[in-house]
Amino acid sequence: MPSKTIYSHRDPMLKKRDDFEDILEERRNSSDLRYALRCYTPVLYKGVPPIKASMLKSMVLQSGQIRYIISQVSKEMGRANDDILEEASAILDEMAQRLQLSTVRFFVFTLSKVFKILFRNICVNEEGIQRLQQAIQEHPVVLLPSHRSYMDFLLVSYIMYTYDLALPVIAAGMDFIGMKFIGEMLRMSGAFFLRRSFGGDKLYWAVFSEYVKTMVKNGVAPVEFFLEGTRSRTCKSLTPKLGLLNIVMDPFLKGEVFDISLVPISISYERILEEPLYARELLGVPKPKESTSGLFKARKVLNEDYGSIHVYFGQPVSLRSIAEGRVNRCQFNLIPRHIPRKPSEEIHNFVNDSAYRLVRAQEENMVLKPWALLASLLLQNHHQDQKMEQTQGIALDKLTEQALWLRDVSRQYGAFLLWPDHMPPSEIVSSSLSLHQGLVRISEGRVHLALEQAGRKAGPGEPQGAVTPEEELWSQAVIVLSCASYRNQAMHIFLRPALLASAIHAATSNKKQEVFNTFSFLRNMFSNEFILCPGATVQDFEEACYLLMKTGALQASQQELVVTEKGHRTLAFLTSMLDPFLQGYQVVCRFLCEEATENLTEKQFIPSIRKFIVKLLLSGSLRYTEVLSFDLQKNALAALLRLGAVQKIKGAEQETLKVNTVMVNSLEDTLGGKLPTQNAVIARL
Amino acid sequence: MASSNSGGSISDRQHIAQQRLKIIAGHLQRPTDGGSAILPSECKAQGSKPDASSERKTVPRRRQEIMKWNGWGYNDSRFFYNKKGQAEFTGKRYRLSGQIIPGLKDWMESTFGSSLQHKSTATPILNSSAVPPPILNEAFVEELKSTGIPFSHEAEDRVFRAHGHCLHEIFALREGKIGRVPDMVVWPNCHNDVVRVVELSCKHNVCLIPYGGGTSVSGALECPPEETRSIVSLDTSQMNRILWIDEKNLTAHVEAGIVGEELERLLNESGYCTGHEPDSMEFSSLGGWVATRASGMKKNIYGNIEDLVVHIKMVTPRGVIEKNCQVPRMSTGPDIHHFIMGSEGTLGVVTEVTMKIRPLPEYQKYGSVVFPNFEQGVACLREIARQRCAPASIRLMDNEQFKFGHALKPQVSSIFTSFLDGLKKFYITKFKGFDPNRLCVATLLFEGDREKVLQHEKQVYDIAAKFGGLAAGEDNGQRGYMLTFVIAYLRDLGLDYYVIGESFETSVPWDRVLDVCRNVKERIVRECKEKGVQFPALATCRVTQTYDAGACVYFYFGFTYRGLSDPIHVYEEVERAARDEILASGGSLSHHHGVGKLRKKWMEETISTIGMGMLKSVKDYLDPNNIFGNGNLL
């Protein structure tokens, strides 16, 4: 700790962050049963006693909004009011949580056992807990954890129980309901369920939004949901979904509560339980449907070491204060508040900006372990090797040296890096490597990715050499993608400087304006891929310049940006960080120009581009295996759709993708640095 | 008791009138008080003797002789801490006068964290040298002299008419700070006098500011500091006669300078009343009510000023505006009365008004209901409004205000009463399980035929019971209304001990009443905290009027300003934030206080740019040279 404080003196960029407390430590020293049965008396919102589930249900069904929608639907469909009310009631039954302390106690007992086996520590910032406790008493609270694992919401509830805080109710996907017993257990530990898509179903939407709003308004319990909408398989934060955020903000915007506290929670896993699953999913092996038996099969994970978890409860964000001067709440005065309305553009932009801001807040407090840096270095080294067509790996001491260098850079960039300064660096590196032994190999003092394993080392009963090059590619991709996901944990630290580095690299001159244009182009291009707050291009550019200048990698005059002698190493690292994405997007463009047929549907897009990429990889004209990631392909397409280079055309049966070849081509060239950004097509972006 | 010396010649009607008087105003004006207060005078221009009334009590031209120059109300009535450190109310005018209020000190200390040790004394007398010398328009003065209309340019007269009763105005006076004040005061005696004054003002380009009761709380009486012309304050107090009463149509024609209490007293003598009783009725004038769209406590029976007015005569720079008949309603384009009502002295001077009158009610009864919480109370009021059975007045105080009312209970004389009080408290909190920190009280006033009142009362209490309300006695109700008149005096006591306070009001649709109350109170507390106020601010509200579509809500807030370098700035910012919050939560800019200068900045968003244009064009037509240049409203 002392070294940390010294650092923060030396560097104002370093944000002041709270200390962590290991909550498993006490679990290892006292009875789990007594712990699960202990007296639980949380402080409540304004000291108001909790509302019973049945009461909540009748409040929702009798609300103005539901009555309004029922009469609307009744008019449209010619159905009896009572009939629709019954349907609404059924929807509510399917949806509603039935939080029960006894179930929570059961979970607490079980999870205590499981956590102790799986994890070394679960660390929580207690100051954050205190802030949260204060917030819960004053205003309705919305908990917004990052989402990397199914574990997330159990973990948050577990921590809330541990600190005697009001247990949250959690928005969960309907897929859990399929797990018969578990689904009901989750329901009784506070989960409420929503269908993944309910597009046109007015009634469903009304019941759902009213249910959430009623809980927020009355401070029934802290409401928890995931801004990212789903688990991020890549460990990068996903661009936020606005639906639920819109709903929870509504009571404030309409004056029904004084304020709402939005609490970003950053959960960082040293090793993710779902790690091998995610890579397969990204490569197109569909995710297995959640089933109870599947969960038991997952038991083999119990035998492994998953390191530690860090949960950081961020500073509660007062919705009132971020809405101040941005939203004119008078706009809700002229229509009864129970009549649902599409949010105005002002509101939409506000919710969108807030969502990005909150995801950024999650990112900022994500704890980085040394392994994230090592994974970045190992991947870059691997790509370097590929370029040289060799497989030698990197010497352990060289890796350690590079890791130390990167540690200093990332700290200067404000990373929340937990690097145990009291341990010798070589020990830190080797213990990180051993925790992830599935992904790396050390032989003869050299470290490389565990790529040959899948291909060469067949089971003893199987015939050798039966693997096709294609199969080998897939198994290598699993390792690379897993590694990339750890690199991605650190991506938000380097993103802005990396965009600048790539812009400097691609720009034809040192002119600041030109670099800015390229920066702005890249930033725009990647805004579906990374969390880049809308409208903050100039800020991001200035931040990136500041960071690179501060670390001595860049010198700036009024007009020019010049890379310094010692800056080449930093810039090379940063450009390599972004390069897989740059190449990947170019490949997507190329595919659309070369291979896309007239009636390519969105559904066919992924399988066919996958084939295309496999071809490129096997022929050796593309090095980055991670381009096979479904996530990257999807984001690239979304970007092209957003930019209007591809359009969705409503066909008779399906939507097809119509490619503006000229535009896609020029985007590809600009990404590849072959065209300056001032190009006419780009200017329109 | 008031006029017991006037012998047995009192008719029954007058007897009822006297009884009623005692109740409504809640205070007794002693006829034996200094004669200087009574200045019967007549308009020289008017030969005929006014029809009603024996003896008129006119507000003296030198108001400062009976009223505070830097605080609320009469000189003889004020709160102070006696030698034992107990709060006492002086004078003989009010029921509370001469009484000790044992709970007030503790309440002040625990609510504001103020202490007797820290006193902030006001400048005791006006320092005339601090008053800027008058800018006189010689030609105007000369011609005015020739008309014989009394006028003055003494500093005391001018300063008295330079302010209303906003906190910042009183605070400045207490500190001895005097800004731009009128350069002259004129006292016209009748309509024709006003016509002459306005003509002369137009002729000599003099700025006129009409002045009625001086109870404005919108900054309406402040002189625009940038005004370079001579400013003449036109005090209507001498125009205070009832010119005629028409018993066939139940109307009375009254001069606009008459003060509310006097109007009721005079009408009562004839067995009538207007029933218009704003909280300021002791001092506010008929003309002021019209100019600000006033609202009275008993509007549920008698209506607000716009419902009561049948005919208005107003003198404008263009000439006199009035209708040619006195009818209950007409369809003749937009009602010109609605240009006049709420014009806040920007278009002219209201001189005479024909008002509806009603026979005095035979029976009055107070009442009160305790609710377990404010939400239930509001739900009950809403139901009463839905069934359109609201009593003459119904007001719902929140918990803080209930406690405040409690603190203002005078010392109990008998052990029996205190025993009874204890028993009541026990019943409500222990037996009925009401949380003393959440319960709230509604006060009620019923009026009408005895039988109907009792029937009505039962209906209201039955509804209240459905919302968990318990009848809590007549006494509590009556005290609630009496406090209305006394509460304004309390601010001066607060100011003596570093506590500043203010009240403001709004109107809200029913579905937002709770939201507005909660949000505004919380906003006040939060803003005060953020601005460095040491002790948590008091923010409290009450619902004072019910309508079909909504309610009127009244807020009080106060805080100790010790430790703040610029308390008035903090206070103004808090008040502004509170108004922003009201508007954002769906409330109105004002229900009855008006806009003045204090709330001007929200006018455009309130009535739209086009609406502003409409009002401006009326102003431009009536007063192109801005003779009525008080700068209110637009």
GROMACS .gro file of C-alpha atoms in nm, chain B residues 270-471:
model
  202
  955SER     CA    1  -7.512   4.526   0.752
  956GLY     CA    2  -7.532   4.151   0.791
  957TYR     CA    3  -7.319   4.067   0.491
  958CYS     CA    4  -6.973   3.950   0.405
  959THR     CA    5  -6.765   3.893   0.095
  960GLY     CA    6  -6.614   3.579   0.238
  961HIS     CA    7  -6.281   3.671   0.081
  962GLU     CA    8  -6.023   3.607   0.349
  963PRO     CA    9  -5.664   3.587   0.234
  964ASP     CA   10  -5.416   3.529   0.516
  965SER     CA   11  -5.303   3.890   0.483
  966MET     CA   12  -5.656   4.034   0.518
  967GLU     CA   13  -5.562   4.249   0.817
  968PHE     CA   14  -5.349   4.462   0.589
  969SER     CA   15  -5.405   4.379   0.223
  970SER     CA   16  -5.641   4.585   0.012
  971LEU     CA   17  -5.917   4.512  -0.234
  972GLY     CA   18  -5.725   4.676  -0.517
  973GLY     CA   19  -5.422   4.464  -0.437
  974TRP     CA   20  -5.631   4.148  -0.448
  975VAL     CA   21  -5.757   4.239  -0.793
  976ALA     CA   22  -5.413   4.334  -0.917
  977THR     CA   23  -5.256   4.004  -0.805
  978ARG     CA   24  -5.542   3.754  -0.852
  979ALA     CA   25  -5.574   3.687  -0.481
  980SER     CA   26  -5.723   3.380  -0.325
  981GLY     CA   27  -5.905   3.356   0.005
  982MET     CA   28  -5.909   3.083   0.262
  983LYS     CA   29  -6.281   3.020   0.216
  984LYS     CA   30  -6.281   3.014  -0.162
  985ASN     CA   31  -6.463   2.680  -0.155
  986ILE     CA   32  -6.782   2.869  -0.064
  987TYR     CA   33  -6.719   3.219  -0.190
  988GLY     CA   34  -6.470   3.172  -0.470
  989ASN     CA   35  -6.141   3.343  -0.547
  990ILE     CA   36  -6.121   3.709  -0.638
  991GLU     CA   37  -6.198   3.639  -1.005
  992ASP     CA   38  -6.522   3.472  -0.900
  993LEU     CA   39  -6.616   3.753  -0.663
  994VAL     CA   40  -6.562   4.051  -0.884
  995VAL     CA   41  -6.859   4.180  -1.085
  996HIS     CA   42  -6.725   4.511  -1.207
  997ILE     CA   43  -6.390   4.691  -1.200
  998LYS     CA   44  -6.299   5.051  -1.264
  999MET     CA   45  -5.934   5.112  -1.347
 1000VAL     CA   46  -5.754   5.433  -1.436
 1001THR     CA   47  -5.493   5.383  -1.707
 1002PRO     CA   48  -5.275   5.631  -1.896
 1003ARG     CA   49  -5.519   5.587  -2.188
 1004GLY     CA   50  -5.819   5.664  -1.970
 1005VAL     CA   51  -6.066   5.482  -1.750
 1006ILE     CA   52  -6.157   5.124  -1.834
 1007GLU     CA   53  -6.485   4.971  -1.714
 1008LYS     CA   54  -6.783   4.773  -1.842
 1009ASN     CA   55  -7.121   4.930  -1.903
 1010CYS     CA   56  -7.323   4.689  -1.693
 1011GLN     CA   57  -7.293   4.480  -1.382
 1012VAL     CA   58  -7.396   4.134  -1.485
 1013PRO     CA   59  -7.307   3.785  -1.367
 1014ARG     CA   60  -7.150   3.679  -1.696
 1015MET     CA   61  -7.126   3.794  -2.052
 1016SER     CA   62  -7.004   3.668  -2.386
 1017THR     CA   63  -6.834   3.970  -2.532
 1018GLY     CA   64  -6.495   3.850  -2.639
 1019PRO     CA   65  -6.214   3.793  -2.397
 1020ASP     CA   66  -6.307   3.927  -2.056
 1021ILE     CA   67  -6.133   4.260  -2.005
 1022HIS     CA   68  -6.136   4.193  -1.633
 1023HIS     CA   69  -5.875   3.930  -1.700
 1024PHE     CA   70  -5.637   4.190  -1.835
 1025ILE     CA   71  -5.680   4.382  -1.513
 1026MET     CA   72  -5.670   4.096  -1.265
 1027GLY     CA   73  -5.310   3.997  -1.219
 1028SER     CA   74  -5.174   4.306  -1.397
 1029GLU     CA   75  -4.975   4.386  -1.081
 1030GLY     CA   76  -4.987   4.762  -1.119
 1031THR     CA   77  -4.833   4.763  -1.464
 1032LEU     CA   78  -5.139   4.894  -1.648
 1033GLY     CA   79  -5.311   5.134  -1.409
 1034VAL     CA   80  -5.477   5.181  -1.071
 1035VAL     CA   81  -5.791   4.993  -0.972
 1036THR     CA   82  -6.013   5.248  -0.801
 1037GLU     CA   83  -6.354   5.095  -0.751
 1038VAL     CA   84  -6.481   4.740  -0.751
 1039THR     CA   85  -6.826   4.589  -0.738
 1040MET     CA   86  -6.809   4.265  -0.545
 1041LYS     CA   87  -7.051   3.990  -0.468
 1042ILE     CA   88  -7.168   3.981  -0.108
 1043ARG     CA   89  -7.339   3.706   0.088
 1044PRO     CA   90  -7.557   3.710   0.398
 1045LEU     CA   91  -7.353   3.627   0.704
 1046PRO     CA   92  -7.354   3.255   0.772
 1047GLU     CA   93  -7.561   3.151   1.066
 1048TYR     CA   94  -7.317   2.901   1.199
 1049GLN     CA   95  -6.945   2.835   1.190
 1050LYS     CA   96  -6.762   2.537   1.320
 1051TYR     CA   97  -6.395   2.448   1.328
 1052GLY     CA   98  -6.263   2.098   1.321
 1053SER     CA   99  -5.949   1.894   1.275
 1054VAL     CA  100  -5.848   1.546   1.166
 1055VAL     CA  101  -5.528   1.358   1.243
 1056PHE     CA  102  -5.391   1.127   0.975
 1057PRO     CA  103  -5.127   0.860   1.024
 1058ASN     CA  104  -4.918   1.018   0.748
 1059PHE     CA  105  -4.916   1.290   0.487
 1060GLU     CA  106  -4.987   1.051   0.198
 1061GLN     CA  107  -5.313   0.941   0.357
 1062GLY     CA  108  -5.402   1.300   0.428
 1063VAL     CA  109  -5.354   1.401   0.065
 1064ALA     CA  110  -5.554   1.100  -0.051
 1065CYS     CA  111  -5.836   1.211   0.177
 1066LEU     CA  112  -5.831   1.568   0.048
 1067ARG     CA  113  -5.835   1.436  -0.305
 1068GLU     CA  114  -6.142   1.227  -0.228
 1069ILE     CA  115  -6.316   1.521  -0.065
 1070ALA     CA  116  -6.245   1.728  -0.374
 1071ARG     CA  117  -6.369   1.445  -0.596
 1072GLN     CA  118  -6.696   1.438  -0.409
 1073ARG     CA  119  -6.702   1.818  -0.416
 1074CYS     CA  120  -6.781   1.838  -0.049
 1075ALA     CA  121  -6.489   2.044   0.073
 1076PRO     CA  122  -6.574   2.260   0.375
 1077ALA     CA  123  -6.530   2.638   0.357
 1078SER     CA  124  -6.167   2.574   0.429
 1079ILE     CA  125  -5.959   2.261   0.454
 1080ARG     CA  126  -5.584   2.262   0.506
 1081LEU     CA  127  -5.348   1.975   0.552
 1082MET     CA  128  -5.026   2.037   0.741
 1083ASP     CA  129  -4.732   1.804   0.713
 1084ASN     CA  130  -4.560   1.654   1.015
 1085GLU     CA  131  -4.305   1.933   1.061
 1086GLN     CA  132  -4.577   2.193   1.054
 1087PHE     CA  133  -4.786   1.992   1.294
 1088LYS     CA  134  -4.495   1.995   1.535
 1089PHE     CA  135  -4.449   2.363   1.479
 1090GLY     CA  136  -4.816   2.426   1.558
 1091HIS     CA  137  -4.765   2.225   1.872
 1092ALA     CA  138  -4.471   2.438   1.974
 1093LEU     CA  139  -4.689   2.747   1.947
 1094LYS     CA  140  -4.939   2.626   2.206
 1095PRO     CA  141  -4.972   2.888   2.476
 1096GLN     CA  142  -4.912   2.797   2.838
 1097VAL     CA  143  -5.199   2.592   2.971
 1098SER     CA  144  -5.366   2.742   3.271
 1099SER     CA  145  -5.530   2.439   3.430
 1100ILE     CA  146  -5.394   2.103   3.521
 1101PHE     CA  147  -5.708   1.953   3.377
 1102THR     CA  148  -5.637   2.081   3.025
 1103SER     CA  149  -5.284   1.955   3.030
 1104PHE     CA  150  -5.410   1.621   3.157
 1105LEU     CA  151  -5.659   1.608   2.871
 1106ASP     CA  152  -5.387   1.694   2.619
 1107GLY     CA  153  -5.171   1.415   2.755
 1108LEU     CA  154  -5.460   1.174   2.727
 1109LYS     CA  155  -5.526   1.274   2.366
 1110LYS     CA  156  -5.164   1.230   2.277
 1111PHE     CA  157  -5.158   0.891   2.440
 1112TYR     CA  158  -5.469   0.783   2.253
 1113ILE     CA  159  -5.335   0.884   1.914
 1114THR     CA  160  -4.979   0.765   1.940
 1115LYS     CA  161  -5.004   0.463   2.165
 1116PHE     CA  162  -5.357   0.336   2.124
 1117LYS     CA  163  -5.401   0.415   1.754
 1118GLY     CA  164  -5.038   0.353   1.674
 1119PHE     CA  165  -4.970   0.681   1.492
 1120ASP     CA  166  -4.603   0.759   1.457
 1121PRO     CA  167  -4.555   1.107   1.606
 1122ASN     CA  168  -4.286   1.167   1.345
 1123ARG     CA  169  -4.515   1.091   1.055
 1124LEU     CA  170  -4.867   1.192   1.153
 1125CYS     CA  171  -5.019   1.506   1.012
 1126VAL     CA  172  -5.324   1.721   1.073
 1127ALA     CA  173  -5.596   1.871   0.861
 1128THR     CA  174  -5.778   2.176   0.992
 1129LEU     CA  175  -6.135   2.241   0.883
 1130LEU     CA  176  -6.379   2.528   0.885
 1131PHE     CA  177  -6.747   2.473   0.815
 1132GLU     CA  178  -6.994   2.752   0.749
 1133GLY     CA  179  -7.364   2.778   0.678
 1134ASP     CA  180  -7.695   2.672   0.828
 1135ARG     CA  181  -7.645   2.493   1.153
 1136GLU     CA  182  -7.812   2.178   1.035
 1137LYS     CA  183  -7.630   2.167   0.706
 1138VAL     CA  184  -7.299   2.230   0.875
 1139LEU     CA  185  -7.348   1.936   1.105
 1140GLN     CA  186  -7.449   1.716   0.817
 1141HIS     CA  187  -7.155   1.834   0.610
 1142GLU     CA  188  -6.922   1.778   0.900
 1143LYS     CA  189  -7.034   1.419   0.933
 1144GLN     CA  190  -6.982   1.358   0.562
 1145VAL     CA  191  -6.628   1.492   0.575
 1146TYR     CA  192  -6.535   1.298   0.888
 1147ASP     CA  193  -6.674   0.980   0.732
 1148ILE     CA  194  -6.451   1.023   0.431
 1149ALA     CA  195  -6.156   1.103   0.654
 1150ALA     CA  196  -6.216   0.783   0.850
 1151LYS     CA  197  -6.172   0.582   0.531
 1152PHE     CA  198  -5.820   0.722   0.507
 1153GLY     CA  199  -5.737   0.647   0.867
 1154GLY     CA  200  -5.820   0.997   0.986
 1155LEU     CA  201  -5.928   1.059   1.345
 1156ALA     CA  202  -6.129   1.364   1.448
   0.00000   0.00000   0.00000
